[in-house]
PDB file of C-alpha atoms in Angstrom:
ATOM      1  CA  MET A   1     208.909 272.414 214.489  1.00 60.00           C
ATOM      2  CA  ASN A   2     210.436 269.336 214.808  1.00 65.00           C
ATOM      3  CA  THR A   3     211.439 267.299 211.884  1.00 71.00           C
ATOM      4  CA  ASP A   4     211.797 263.843 213.727  1.00 78.00           C
ATOM      5  CA  ARG A   5     207.910 263.895 213.874  1.00 85.00           C
ATOM      6  CA  PHE A   6     208.053 263.820 209.747  1.00 88.00           C
ATOM      7  CA  THR A   7     207.479 260.410 207.920  1.00 88.00           C
ATOM      8  CA  HIS A   8     211.108 259.858 205.826  1.00 90.00           C
ATOM      9  CA  ALA A   9     208.870 260.581 202.553  1.00 90.00           C
ATOM     10  CA  PHE A  10     207.610 263.636 203.775  1.00 91.00           C
ATOM     11  CA  LEU A  11     211.115 264.791 204.727  1.00 93.00           C
ATOM     12  CA  GLN A  12     212.127 263.612 201.309  1.00 94.00           C
ATOM     13  CA  LEU A  13     209.481 265.516 199.487  1.00 95.00           C
ATOM     14  CA  LEU A  14     210.243 268.689 201.403  1.00 94.00           C
ATOM     15  CA  GLN A  15     214.347 267.757 200.645  1.00 95.00           C
ATOM     16  CA  GLU A  16     213.546 267.387 197.067  1.00 96.00           C
ATOM     17  CA  ALA A  17     211.732 270.543 197.313  1.00 95.00           C
ATOM     18  CA  PHE A  18     214.267 272.538 198.537  1.00 95.00           C
ATOM     19  CA  ALA A  19     216.868 271.063 196.301  1.00 94.00           C
ATOM     20  CA  PHE A  20     214.381 272.360 193.176  1.00 95.00           C
ATOM     21  CA  VAL A  21     214.370 275.697 194.950  1.00 95.00           C
ATOM     22  CA  GLN A  22     218.107 275.943 195.244  1.00 94.00           C
ATOM     23  CA  GLN A  23     218.838 274.660 191.685  1.00 93.00           C
ATOM     24  CA  GLU A  24     216.677 277.228 189.829  1.00 93.00           C
ATOM     25  CA  LYS A  25     217.847 279.759 192.356  1.00 93.00           C
ATOM     26  CA  TYR A  26     214.385 280.761 193.495  1.00 94.00           C
ATOM     27  CA  SER A  27     214.522 283.613 196.297  1.00 92.00           C
ATOM     28  CA  THR A  28     212.140 282.085 198.741  1.00 93.00           C
ATOM     29  CA  PHE A  29     211.251 278.311 199.554  1.00 95.00           C
ATOM     30  CA  GLN A  30     207.383 278.655 199.461  1.00 95.00           C
ATOM     31  CA  VAL A  31     204.437 276.176 199.707  1.00 95.00           C
ATOM     32  CA  LEU A  32     204.461 276.541 196.098  1.00 96.00           C
ATOM     33  CA  HIS A  33     207.305 274.673 195.493  1.00 97.00           C
ATOM     34  CA  ILE A  34     206.113 271.456 197.926  1.00 96.00           C
ATOM     35  CA  LEU A  35     203.192 271.439 195.842  1.00 97.00           C
ATOM     36  CA  PHE A  36     205.379 271.289 192.628  1.00 97.00           C
ATOM     37  CA  GLN A  37     207.021 268.597 194.181  1.00 96.00           C
ATOM     38  CA  ALA A  38     203.942 266.406 195.215  1.00 95.00           C
ATOM     39  CA  LEU A  39     203.087 266.867 191.474  1.00 95.00           C
ATOM     40  CA  HIS A  40     206.131 264.518 190.272  1.00 95.00           C
ATOM     41  CA  ASN A  41     205.832 262.016 193.629  1.00 92.00           C
ATOM     42  CA  ASP A  42     203.774 258.646 193.042  1.00 88.00           C
ATOM     43  CA  TYR A  43     202.413 258.862 196.534  1.00 87.00           C
ATOM     44  CA  CYS A  44     200.442 262.094 196.072  1.00 91.00           C
ATOM     45  CA  LEU A  45     199.887 261.497 192.629  1.00 91.00           C
ATOM     46  CA  SER A  46     197.986 258.340 193.482  1.00 88.00           C
ATOM     47  CA  CYS A  47     195.453 260.629 195.364  1.00 90.00           C
ATOM     48  CA  PHE A  48     195.544 263.251 192.783  1.00 92.00           C
ATOM     49  CA  LYS A  49     194.216 260.889 190.102  1.00 90.00           C
ATOM     50  CA  GLU A  50     191.864 259.197 192.427  1.00 88.00           C
ATOM     51  CA  LEU A  51     190.302 261.728 193.237  1.00 91.00           C
ATOM     52  CA  ASP A  52     190.059 262.526 189.265  1.00 91.00           C
ATOM     53  CA  LEU A  53     192.652 265.986 189.638  1.00 92.00           C
ATOM     54  CA  ASP A  54     193.689 266.584 186.354  1.00 94.00           C
ATOM     55  CA  VAL A  55     197.311 266.740 187.274  1.00 94.00           C
ATOM     56  CA  ASN A  56     198.403 268.412 183.868  1.00 95.00           C
ATOM     57  CA  SER A  57     196.078 271.411 184.265  1.00 95.00           C
ATOM     58  CA  LEU A  58     197.288 271.666 188.053  1.00 95.00           C
ATOM     59  CA  LEU A  59     200.972 271.379 186.972  1.00 96.00           C
ATOM     60  CA  ASP A  60     200.532 274.139 184.055  1.00 96.00           C
ATOM     61  CA  ILE A  61     198.875 276.332 186.325  1.00 96.00           C
ATOM     62  CA  VAL A  62     201.875 276.021 189.316  1.00 96.00           C
ATOM     63  CA  LYS A  63     204.587 276.398 186.782  1.00 96.00           C
ATOM     64  CA  ALA A  64     203.294 279.521 185.772  1.00 96.00           C
ATOM     65  CA  GLU A  65     203.275 280.885 189.361  1.00 96.00           C
ATOM     66  CA  LEU A  66     206.676 279.238 189.873  1.00 95.00           C
ATOM     67  CA  ASN A  67     207.896 281.578 187.055  1.00 94.00           C
ATOM     68  CA  LYS A  68     206.510 284.755 188.706  1.00 94.00           C
ATOM     69  CA  ILE A  69     208.608 284.145 191.950  1.00 91.00           C
ATOM     70  CA  PRO A  70     212.194 285.863 191.643  1.00 89.00           C
ATOM     71  CA  LYS A  71     215.351 284.249 191.090  1.00 91.00           C
ATOM     72  CA  LEU A  72     218.676 285.225 192.982  1.00 87.00           C
ATOM     73  CA  GLN A  73     221.796 285.929 191.172  1.00 85.00           C
ATOM     74  CA  ALA A  74     223.336 285.256 194.281  1.00 85.00           C
ATOM     75  CA  GLY A  75     223.049 283.679 197.767  1.00 84.00           C
ATOM     76  CA  ASN A  76     220.670 281.065 199.240  1.00 88.00           C
ATOM     77  CA  PRO A  77     216.764 281.145 198.903  1.00 91.00           C
ATOM     78  CA  VAL A  78     215.054 281.913 202.393  1.00 92.00           C
ATOM     79  CA  SER A  79     212.215 280.230 204.025  1.00 92.00           C
ATOM     80  CA  ASP A  80     209.170 282.071 203.061  1.00 92.00           C
ATOM     81  CA  PRO A  81     207.443 282.803 206.233  1.00 91.00           C
ATOM     82  CA  GLU A  82     203.838 281.041 205.249  1.00 93.00           C
ATOM     83  CA  LEU A  83     205.764 277.865 204.467  1.00 93.00           C
ATOM     84  CA  GLN A  84     206.104 277.766 208.570  1.00 92.00           C
ATOM     85  CA  GLN A  85     202.366 278.137 208.975  1.00 93.00           C
ATOM     86  CA  PHE A  86     201.499 275.703 206.403  1.00 94.00           C
ATOM     87  CA  LEU A  87     204.095 273.264 208.090  1.00 93.00           C
ATOM     88  CA  ILE A  88     202.421 274.045 211.265  1.00 92.00           C
ATOM     89  CA  LYS A  89     199.073 273.021 210.201  1.00 94.00           C
ATOM     90  CA  CYS A  90     200.326 270.059 208.579  1.00 93.00           C
ATOM     91  CA  GLU A  91     201.019 269.384 212.890  1.00 93.00           C
ATOM     92  CA  ASN A  92     198.091 269.807 213.764  1.00 93.00           C
ATOM     93  CA  ILE A  93     195.911 268.004 211.352  1.00 93.00           C
ATOM     94  CA  ALA A  94     198.196 265.260 212.065  1.00 91.00           C
ATOM     95  CA  ARG A  95     197.645 265.713 216.079  1.00 92.00           C
ATOM     96  CA  ASN A  96     193.852 265.264 215.261  1.00 92.00           C
ATOM     97  CA  LEU A  97     194.118 262.559 213.217  1.00 91.00           C
ATOM     98  CA  LYS A  98     196.044 261.151 216.189  1.00 90.00           C
ATOM     99  CA  ASP A  99     198.819 260.531 214.365  1.00 86.00           C
ATOM    100  CA  GLU A 100     202.307 259.925 215.910  1.00 88.00           C
ATOM    101  CA  PHE A 101     204.289 261.537 212.436  1.00 87.00           C
ATOM    102  CA  VAL A 102     203.195 264.173 209.524  1.00 90.00           C
ATOM    103  CA  SER A 103     203.155 262.146 206.916  1.00 89.00           C
ATOM    104  CA  LEU A 104     202.227 262.802 202.857  1.00 92.00           C
ATOM    105  CA  ASP A 105     198.300 262.421 203.015  1.00 91.00           C
ATOM    106  CA  VAL A 106     198.574 265.261 206.158  1.00 93.00           C
ATOM    107  CA  LEU A 107     200.630 266.810 203.342  1.00 94.00           C
ATOM    108  CA  LEU A 108     197.526 266.717 200.695  1.00 95.00           C
ATOM    109  CA  LEU A 109     194.758 267.503 203.541  1.00 95.00           C
ATOM    110  CA  ALA A 110     196.747 270.431 204.192  1.00 95.00           C
ATOM    111  CA  PHE A 111     196.463 271.512 200.720  1.00 95.00           C
ATOM    112  CA  THR A 112     192.483 271.734 201.205  1.00 94.00           C
ATOM    113  CA  LYS A 113     193.518 273.996 204.077  1.00 92.00           C
ATOM    114  CA  THR A 114     195.828 276.164 203.172  1.00 90.00           C
ATOM    115  CA  GLU A 115     195.476 279.929 201.652  1.00 91.00           C
ATOM    116  CA  ASN A 116     199.186 279.835 201.564  1.00 89.00           C
ATOM    117  CA  LEU A 117     198.948 278.888 197.925  1.00 93.00           C
ATOM    118  CA  PRO A 118     197.933 281.342 195.000  1.00 94.00           C
ATOM    119  CA  LYS A 119     194.377 282.247 194.268  1.00 95.00           C
ATOM    120  CA  ASN A 120     193.752 280.421 190.838  1.00 94.00           C
ATOM    121  CA  ILE A 121     195.562 277.334 192.525  1.00 95.00           C
ATOM    122  CA  LEU A 122     193.091 277.508 195.227  1.00 95.00           C
ATOM    123  CA  ASP A 123     190.195 278.371 192.639  1.00 95.00           C
ATOM    124  CA  PHE A 124     191.442 275.110 190.778  1.00 96.00           C
ATOM    125  CA  PHE A 125     191.014 273.118 193.889  1.00 95.00           C
ATOM    126  CA  LYS A 126     187.768 274.350 194.653  1.00 94.00           C
ATOM    127  CA  ARG A 127     186.361 274.127 191.042  1.00 94.00           C
ATOM    128  CA  ASN A 128     187.959 270.814 190.912  1.00 93.00           C
ATOM    129  CA  GLY A 129     186.215 269.781 194.185  1.00 91.00           C
ATOM    130  CA  PHE A 130     189.735 268.957 195.848  1.00 93.00           C
ATOM    131  CA  ASN A 131     188.594 269.502 199.258  1.00 94.00           C
ATOM    132  CA  TYR A 132     189.272 268.004 202.657  1.00 95.00           C
ATOM    133  CA  SER A 133     186.460 265.856 202.976  1.00 94.00           C
ATOM    134  CA  LYS A 134     187.317 263.754 199.523  1.00 94.00           C
ATOM    135  CA  VAL A 135     190.925 263.702 200.457  1.00 93.00           C
ATOM    136  CA  LEU A 136     189.984 262.829 204.168  1.00 93.00           C
ATOM    137  CA  GLN A 137     187.693 260.033 202.593  1.00 92.00           C
ATOM    138  CA  TRP A 138     190.894 258.500 200.571  1.00 89.00           C
ATOM    139  CA  VAL A 139     193.162 258.926 203.371  1.00 87.00           C
ATOM    140  CA  ASN A 140     190.572 256.898 205.635  1.00 88.00           C
ATOM    141  CA  ASN A 141     190.444 254.020 202.712  1.00 86.00           C
ATOM    142  CA  LEU A 142     193.854 253.604 202.255  1.00 82.00           C
ATOM    143  CA  ARG A 143     194.861 253.574 205.871  1.00 76.00           C
ATOM    144  CA  GLN A 144     191.800 251.486 206.632  1.00 77.00           C
ATOM    145  CA  GLY A 145     191.469 252.644 210.000  1.00 75.00           C
ATOM    146  CA  GLU A 146     195.197 253.091 210.739  1.00 77.00           C
ATOM    147  CA  ASN A 147     197.125 255.750 212.466  1.00 73.00           C
ATOM    148  CA  VAL A 148     200.448 257.167 210.613  1.00 72.00           C
ATOM    149  CA  LYS A 149     203.042 255.240 214.004  1.00 68.00           C
ATOM    150  CA  SER A 150     205.882 255.017 211.995  1.00 59.00           C
ATOM    151  CA  GLN A 151     208.504 257.326 209.795  1.00 68.00           C
ATOM    152  CA  ASN A 152     207.538 254.407 207.201  1.00 70.00           C
ATOM    153  CA  ALA A 153     203.815 254.485 207.317  1.00 59.00           C
ATOM    154  CA  GLU A 154     203.514 255.620 203.337  1.00 59.00           C
ATOM    155  CA  THR A 155     205.327 252.431 202.579  1.00 58.00           C
ATOM    156  CA  GLN A 156     203.087 250.199 204.375  1.00 55.00           C
ATOM    157  CA  HIS A 157     199.660 250.917 203.158  1.00 52.00           C
ATOM    158  CA  LYS A 158     197.681 248.508 200.805  1.00 50.00           C
ATOM    159  CA  VAL A 159     200.847 246.630 200.362  1.00 44.00           C
ATOM    160  CA  LEU A 160     199.008 244.044 198.618  1.00 44.00           C
ATOM    161  CA  GLU A 161     197.471 245.734 196.406  1.00 53.00           C
ATOM    162  CA  LYS A 162     201.220 247.094 195.744  1.00 49.00           C
ATOM    163  CA  TYR A 163     202.609 244.163 195.264  1.00 45.00           C
ATOM    164  CA  CYS A 164     200.399 241.565 194.169  1.00 56.00           C
ATOM    165  CA  ASN A 165     197.479 240.779 191.499  1.00 63.00           C
ATOM    166  CA  ASP A 166     193.927 240.994 192.706  1.00 65.00           C
ATOM    167  CA  LEU A 167     192.941 237.835 190.717  1.00 67.00           C
ATOM    168  CA  THR A 168     189.310 237.897 191.767  1.00 71.00           C
ATOM    169  CA  LYS A 169     189.220 241.624 190.279  1.00 70.00           C
ATOM    170  CA  MET A 170     190.943 240.739 187.078  1.00 70.00           C
ATOM    171  CA  ALA A 171     188.637 238.092 186.979  1.00 73.00           C
ATOM    172  CA  MET A 172     185.419 239.792 187.505  1.00 74.00           C
ATOM    173  CA  GLU A 173     187.102 242.324 184.554  1.00 76.00           C
ATOM    174  CA  GLY A 174     187.280 239.601 182.133  1.00 75.00           C
ATOM    175  CA  LYS A 175     191.016 240.006 182.346  1.00 74.00           C
ATOM    176  CA  LEU A 176     191.514 236.382 183.316  1.00 68.00           C
ATOM    177  CA  ASP A 177     191.422 233.547 180.622  1.00 67.00           C
ATOM    178  CA  VAL A 178     189.361 231.084 181.625  1.00 63.00           C
ATOM    179  CA  VAL A 179     191.287 227.509 181.842  1.00 63.00           C
ATOM    180  CA  ILE A 180     188.455 225.634 183.250  1.00 61.00           C
ATOM    181  CA  GLY A 181     187.398 223.456 180.725  1.00 60.00           C
ATOM    182  CA  ARG A 182     189.970 223.437 178.908  1.00 64.00           C
ATOM    183  CA  ASN A 183     192.680 220.795 179.441  1.00 63.00           C
ATOM    184  CA  ASP A 184     193.068 219.549 175.991  1.00 66.00           C
ATOM    185  CA  GLU A 185     193.769 223.025 174.486  1.00 64.00           C
ATOM    186  CA  ILE A 186     196.189 223.783 177.639  1.00 64.00           C
ATOM    187  CA  ARG A 187     197.826 220.159 176.641  1.00 67.00           C
ATOM    188  CA  ARG A 188     198.599 220.989 173.004  1.00 63.00           C
TER     189      ARG A 188
END
């Protein structure tokens, strides 16, 4: 596996997940730890929220599963073999999307395809409609036909929405004050 093919955001999430594993002294680094970190990542949270996934309930389930993982008294955690399979799955999904790099949206798609998470989390995903087609639709809407061609891909999605206010949308929602025809009031 070539980590040079991961976006900076994807690598950062992996590093944060591993730091969490070390800090909490878990014996193995698992896909579950990556999901835990994704539940604390703004980019991933935007997908979960857009798809109406109850993030707090999912986080509770993940925490309960984390409590089942043995902890170390000494030594370093080892990588779970299923983690390697999961990362290969991420690379395959990126390749199928014709992406040059593995990004966080590919990670989200991989969560819908994996069997490397505890059954109750997979059941939660199924019950709440968190599936490949819905996440892919979210990804396609976000990317607007673009493929991941740089290691900074996540920062380039919907830049205007991130840094600007959509005045037309705000006006349609009645969130703007009507200024036209109120010149006398404005001058006061």
